[in-house]
Amino acid sequence: MNLILFGPPGAGKGTQGQLLAEAHGLKKISTGDLLREAVRAGTQLGTEAKRFMDAGELVPDSVILGLVREYLGGDAGAGFILDGFPRTIAQAEGLDRMLAELHQPINAVLVLDVEDEILVKRLSGRRSCPNCGAVYNVYFDAPKIDGRCDRCDSELVHRVDDDASTVRRRLQVYRDQTAPLIEYYQRGRTSPVHTLDGDRSIDEVQAEIKGVLQL
Ligand code: AP5
């Protein structure tokens, strides 16, 4: 099963995608995670991407499409979950071309809907583990020991782009450049689009996703 997870910053794409991937053996491809990895590794791609990410802007389509192409090929296994990609019409068209070459369909597009006020709170409370990638929230899903990762005991960090003004810009960019993709997929009619209320507990949202996908 191949899925696209859509939603504004903080809607829970990473959280829900991770749970689904672990439960069903799907490969989660998060362009945000791949870019942060490149920034940490100090690669040329990472250096180029960092200034866009820190400003809350989108990284250029050509860079993103090249990155995704590397991860989509190979053994399809049980399928994949795209988290945070595509984000523009050009990326969606590029993805269509890649999937046609690979003879892989998108089985469903899931849209997580959450109000801005809640998103801002979630992002201000988000803490991530730079070592294993686990994500927590000081308000909604706190680690057992303050500031330390439950899984690997590393020190948790607050993402640079989660400061209030960058979050406002990311929300605007989502509305302007990414939200129109919902209509793109509705119009295409090849993959069903399901909009879910993401403003419920993590478990409730996951249960609804599984219900919709009949898993
Ligand atoms: P990316 O990393 O993709 O960020 P994003 O889309 O802004 O999404 P987030 O990771 O902020 O949120 P999420 O929806 O995954 O929420 P999460 O599960 O973590 O991209 C970062 C940057 O990289 C972009 O700004 C851009 O510059 C660049 N980029 C990436 N992809 C790109 C692309 N395709 N094209 C161009 N540029 C690209 O949850 C958030 C918090 O809420 C967590 O603390 C979590 O614990 C908590 N939470 C989750 N669910 C719930 C719940 N149900 N109830 C309470 N709390 C919850």
Short mmCIF file of C-alpha atoms and ligand atoms in Angstrom, two decimals:
data_model
loop_
_atom_site.label_atom_id
_atom_site.label_comp_id
_atom_site.label_asym_id
_atom_site.label_seq_id
_atom_site.Cartn_x
_atom_site.Cartn_y
_atom_site.Cartn_z
CA MET A 1 0.00 0.00 0.00
CA ASN A 2 1.37 3.40 -1.04
CA LEU A 3 0.13 6.50 0.78
CA ILE A 4 0.55 10.26 0.79
CA LEU A 5 0.19 12.06 4.15
CA PHE A 6 -0.80 15.69 3.80
CA GLY A 7 -1.36 18.38 6.36
CA PRO A 8 -0.01 21.67 7.64
CA PRO A 9 3.12 21.87 9.81
CA GLY A 10 2.41 20.15 13.13
CA ALA A 11 -0.69 18.28 11.91
CA GLY A 12 0.89 14.98 12.95
CA LYS A 13 2.14 13.61 9.63
CA GLY A 14 5.41 12.36 11.12
CA THR A 15 3.74 10.95 14.23
CA GLN A 16 0.98 9.10 12.36
CA GLY A 17 3.29 8.02 9.53
CA GLN A 18 5.75 6.48 11.97
CA LEU A 19 3.03 4.49 13.79
CA LEU A 20 1.59 3.24 10.52
CA ALA A 21 5.01 2.36 9.09
CA GLU A 22 5.98 0.37 12.20
CA ALA A 23 2.66 -1.48 12.38
CA HIS A 24 2.47 -2.42 8.71
CA GLY A 25 6.08 -2.64 7.54
CA LEU A 26 5.77 0.37 5.23
CA LYS A 27 8.76 2.52 4.26
CA LYS A 28 8.25 6.10 5.53
CA ILE A 29 9.86 8.69 3.28
CA SER A 30 9.89 12.11 4.97
CA THR A 31 11.56 14.80 2.87
CA GLY A 32 11.88 16.95 6.01
CA ASP A 33 13.81 14.18 7.82
CA LEU A 34 15.99 13.53 4.76
CA LEU A 35 16.83 17.23 4.50
CA ARG A 36 17.62 17.53 8.23
CA GLU A 37 19.88 14.49 7.91
CA ALA A 38 21.72 16.19 5.01
CA VAL A 39 22.05 19.40 7.06
CA ARG A 40 23.54 17.43 10.01
CA ALA A 41 25.91 15.56 7.70
CA GLY A 42 27.05 18.89 6.21
CA THR A 43 26.56 17.73 2.61
CA GLN A 44 26.28 20.24 -0.24
CA LEU A 45 22.55 19.49 -0.48
CA GLY A 46 22.20 20.12 3.26
CA THR A 47 24.02 23.44 3.08
CA GLU A 48 21.87 24.53 0.14
CA ALA A 49 18.62 23.43 1.84
CA LYS A 50 19.32 24.89 5.30
CA ARG A 51 18.70 28.54 4.44
CA PHE A 52 15.28 27.72 2.95
CA MET A 53 14.31 25.51 5.89
CA ASP A 54 15.40 28.00 8.56
CA ALA A 55 13.33 30.69 6.84
CA GLY A 56 10.25 28.45 6.62
CA GLU A 57 10.40 28.45 2.80
CA LEU A 58 10.24 25.44 0.50
CA VAL A 59 13.45 23.91 -0.79
CA PRO A 60 13.54 24.12 -4.64
CA ASP A 61 11.56 21.42 -6.45
CA SER A 62 14.55 20.14 -8.45
CA VAL A 63 16.47 19.37 -5.23
CA ILE A 64 13.49 17.61 -3.64
CA LEU A 65 12.66 15.53 -6.71
CA GLY A 66 16.27 14.34 -6.96
CA LEU A 67 16.21 13.37 -3.28
CA VAL A 68 12.95 11.43 -3.51
CA ARG A 69 14.03 9.62 -6.66
CA GLU A 70 16.92 8.05 -4.70
CA TYR A 71 14.54 6.61 -2.10
CA LEU A 72 11.58 5.51 -4.22
CA GLY A 73 13.36 3.00 -6.43
CA GLY A 74 14.45 -0.47 -5.37
CA ASP A 75 12.33 -3.10 -3.65
CA ALA A 76 8.84 -1.70 -3.08
CA GLY A 77 8.22 -4.20 -0.24
CA ALA A 78 4.89 -3.66 1.54
CA GLY A 79 4.73 -0.09 0.22
CA PHE A 80 5.62 3.44 1.26
CA ILE A 81 4.27 6.47 3.06
CA LEU A 82 5.20 9.90 1.70
CA ASP A 83 5.35 12.42 4.57
CA GLY A 84 5.74 16.07 3.57
CA PHE A 85 6.04 15.31 -0.14
CA PRO A 86 4.76 16.38 -2.62
CA ARG A 87 4.36 20.01 -1.54
CA THR A 88 3.90 21.81 -4.87
CA ILE A 89 2.13 21.04 -8.13
CA ALA A 90 5.54 20.60 -9.84
CA GLN A 91 6.50 18.00 -7.20
CA ALA A 92 3.18 16.18 -7.64
CA GLU A 93 3.71 16.05 -11.41
CA GLY A 94 7.28 14.82 -10.89
CA LEU A 95 5.99 12.14 -8.52
CA ASP A 96 3.37 11.04 -11.09
CA ARG A 97 6.16 10.54 -13.63
CA MET A 98 8.35 8.58 -11.19
CA LEU A 99 5.49 6.32 -10.13
CA ALA A 100 4.47 5.65 -13.72
CA GLU A 101 8.04 4.48 -14.44
CA LEU A 102 7.98 2.25 -11.35
CA HIS A 103 4.43 0.97 -12.10
CA GLN A 104 3.41 1.97 -8.57
CA PRO A 105 0.03 3.61 -7.80
CA ILE A 106 -0.85 5.85 -4.85
CA ASN A 107 -3.60 3.95 -3.02
CA ALA A 108 -4.80 6.81 -0.81
CA VAL A 109 -4.14 10.43 0.07
CA LEU A 110 -4.73 11.25 3.75
CA VAL A 111 -5.22 14.87 4.77
CA LEU A 112 -4.84 15.73 8.48
CA ASP A 113 -6.90 18.79 9.28
CA VAL A 114 -5.96 20.86 12.39
CA GLU A 115 -6.63 24.51 13.28
CA ASP A 116 -3.75 26.99 13.26
CA GLU A 117 -3.97 27.83 16.97
CA ILE A 118 -3.43 24.18 17.90
CA LEU A 119 -0.64 23.78 15.36
CA VAL A 120 1.25 26.71 16.87
CA LYS A 121 0.98 25.15 20.35
CA ARG A 122 2.06 21.71 19.09
CA LEU A 123 5.10 23.12 17.31
CA SER A 124 6.17 25.28 20.24
CA GLY A 125 5.99 22.16 22.43
CA ARG A 126 7.64 19.74 20.02
CA ARG A 127 10.97 18.19 21.08
CA SER A 128 12.85 15.82 18.75
CA CYS A 129 15.66 13.37 19.26
CA PRO A 130 18.57 14.22 16.94
CA ASN A 131 19.93 10.69 17.38
CA CYS A 132 16.99 8.30 16.75
CA GLY A 133 14.37 10.71 15.37
CA ALA A 134 11.73 10.11 18.10
CA VAL A 135 9.31 13.04 18.49
CA TYR A 136 7.70 14.25 21.76
CA ASN A 137 5.59 17.14 22.93
CA VAL A 138 5.94 18.90 26.26
CA TYR A 139 2.18 19.60 26.32
CA PHE A 140 0.67 16.48 24.76
CA ASP A 141 3.18 13.62 24.68
CA ALA A 142 6.03 14.33 27.09
CA PRO A 143 9.12 12.12 27.45
CA LYS A 144 9.42 10.21 30.76
CA ILE A 145 12.48 12.28 31.79
CA ASP A 146 12.31 15.97 30.93
CA GLY A 147 14.58 16.79 27.95
CA ARG A 148 15.81 13.19 27.39
CA CYS A 149 14.76 10.67 24.74
CA ASP A 150 12.86 7.64 26.13
CA ARG A 151 14.38 5.40 23.46
CA CYS A 152 18.08 6.32 23.47
CA ASP A 153 18.52 8.86 26.33
CA SER A 154 19.94 11.55 23.99
CA GLU A 155 19.25 15.20 24.74
CA LEU A 156 16.10 16.41 22.95
CA VAL A 157 16.14 19.53 20.76
CA HIS A 158 13.61 22.17 19.69
CA ARG A 159 13.69 22.56 15.89
CA VAL A 160 15.10 25.90 14.66
CA ASP A 161 12.08 26.33 12.34
CA ASP A 162 9.61 25.85 15.21
CA ASP A 163 10.04 29.43 16.49
CA ALA A 164 6.83 31.50 16.33
CA SER A 165 7.60 33.72 13.32
CA THR A 166 8.95 30.85 11.17
CA VAL A 167 5.90 28.75 12.07
CA ARG A 168 3.64 31.57 10.82
CA ARG A 169 5.57 31.64 7.54
CA ARG A 170 5.40 27.82 7.19
CA LEU A 171 1.62 27.93 7.69
CA GLN A 172 1.31 30.59 4.99
CA VAL A 173 3.52 28.59 2.60
CA TYR A 174 1.35 25.52 3.26
CA ARG A 175 -1.84 27.45 2.44
CA ASP A 176 -0.38 29.04 -0.71
CA GLN A 177 1.65 26.22 -2.23
CA THR A 178 0.66 22.88 -0.72
CA ALA A 179 -3.07 23.01 0.10
CA PRO A 180 -3.95 23.35 -3.65
CA LEU A 181 -2.60 19.83 -4.09
CA ILE A 182 -5.66 18.44 -2.32
CA GLU A 183 -7.74 19.59 -5.27
CA TYR A 184 -5.06 18.24 -7.66
CA TYR A 185 -5.59 14.74 -6.24
CA GLN A 186 -9.37 15.11 -6.02
CA ARG A 187 -9.47 16.13 -9.66
CA GLY A 188 -7.12 13.31 -10.73
CA ARG A 189 -9.55 10.75 -9.27
CA THR A 190 -6.98 7.98 -9.38
CA SER A 191 -6.28 8.00 -5.62
CA PRO A 192 -9.07 8.48 -3.05
CA VAL A 193 -8.59 11.55 -0.84
CA HIS A 194 -9.65 11.23 2.83
CA THR A 195 -9.74 14.29 5.06
CA LEU A 196 -9.50 13.42 8.78
CA ASP A 197 -9.91 15.51 11.90
CA GLY A 198 -6.33 15.60 13.23
CA ASP A 199 -7.33 17.44 16.40
CA ARG A 200 -7.86 14.36 18.51
CA SER A 201 -5.53 12.15 20.50
CA ILE A 202 -2.71 10.45 18.60
CA ASP A 203 -4.36 7.05 19.16
CA GLU A 204 -7.77 8.23 17.97
CA VAL A 205 -6.33 9.66 14.76
CA GLN A 206 -4.36 6.47 14.14
CA ALA A 207 -7.50 4.37 14.67
CA GLU A 208 -9.41 6.45 12.13
CA ILE A 209 -6.61 6.17 9.59
CA LYS A 210 -6.63 2.39 9.97
CA GLY A 211 -10.42 2.36 9.64
CA VAL A 212 -10.34 4.42 6.46
CA LEU A 213 -7.61 2.20 4.98
CA GLN A 214 -9.34 -0.97 6.22
CA LEU A 215 -6.18 -2.18 7.95
P1 AP5 B 1 8.91 18.98 7.52
O1 AP5 B 1 9.86 18.36 8.43
O2 AP5 B 1 8.17 18.12 6.55
O3 AP5 B 1 7.92 19.86 8.37
P2 AP5 B 1 6.35 20.15 8.28
O4 AP5 B 1 5.61 19.70 7.08
O5 AP5 B 1 6.28 21.59 8.56
O6 AP5 B 1 5.78 19.19 9.28
P3 AP5 B 1 6.24 18.98 10.73
O7 AP5 B 1 7.37 17.99 10.78
O8 AP5 B 1 6.49 20.31 11.40
O9 AP5 B 1 4.91 18.43 11.39
P4 AP5 B 1 4.19 17.03 11.32
O10 AP5 B 1 2.89 17.19 10.60
O11 AP5 B 1 5.09 15.93 10.87
O12 AP5 B 1 3.85 16.88 12.86
P5 AP5 B 1 4.49 15.93 13.97
O13 AP5 B 1 3.99 14.54 13.83
O14 AP5 B 1 5.96 16.15 14.10
O15 AP5 B 1 9.64 20.11 6.65
C1 AP5 B 1 10.50 21.05 7.25
C2 AP5 B 1 11.07 21.98 6.17
O16 AP5 B 1 11.81 21.20 5.20
C3 AP5 B 1 10.03 22.72 5.32
O17 AP5 B 1 9.62 23.93 5.93
C4 AP5 B 1 10.81 22.97 4.02
O18 AP5 B 1 11.73 24.02 4.17
C5 AP5 B 1 11.61 21.69 3.87
N1 AP5 B 1 10.88 20.66 3.10
C6 AP5 B 1 10.47 19.43 3.55
N2 AP5 B 1 9.85 18.76 2.57
C7 AP5 B 1 9.85 19.57 1.48
C8 AP5 B 1 9.34 19.45 0.16
N3 AP5 B 1 8.67 18.34 -0.24
N4 AP5 B 1 9.50 20.49 -0.67
C9 AP5 B 1 10.18 21.61 -0.30
N5 AP5 B 1 10.69 21.79 0.92
C10 AP5 B 1 10.52 20.79 1.81
O19 AP5 B 1 3.75 16.56 15.26
C11 AP5 B 1 4.04 17.87 15.70
C12 AP5 B 1 4.00 17.90 17.24
O20 AP5 B 1 2.67 17.66 17.68
C13 AP5 B 1 4.87 16.82 17.92
O21 AP5 B 1 5.42 17.33 19.09
C14 AP5 B 1 3.87 15.68 18.23
O22 AP5 B 1 4.26 14.95 19.37
C15 AP5 B 1 2.58 16.48 18.48
N6 AP5 B 1 1.38 15.77 18.06
C16 AP5 B 1 1.21 15.04 16.92
N7 AP5 B 1 -0.04 14.55 16.85
C17 AP5 B 1 -0.69 15.02 17.96
C18 AP5 B 1 -2.02 14.85 18.47
N8 AP5 B 1 -2.95 14.14 17.80
N9 AP5 B 1 -2.35 15.46 19.63
C19 AP5 B 1 -1.42 16.20 20.31
N10 AP5 B 1 -0.14 16.37 19.89
C20 AP5 B 1 0.22 15.78 18.73
#
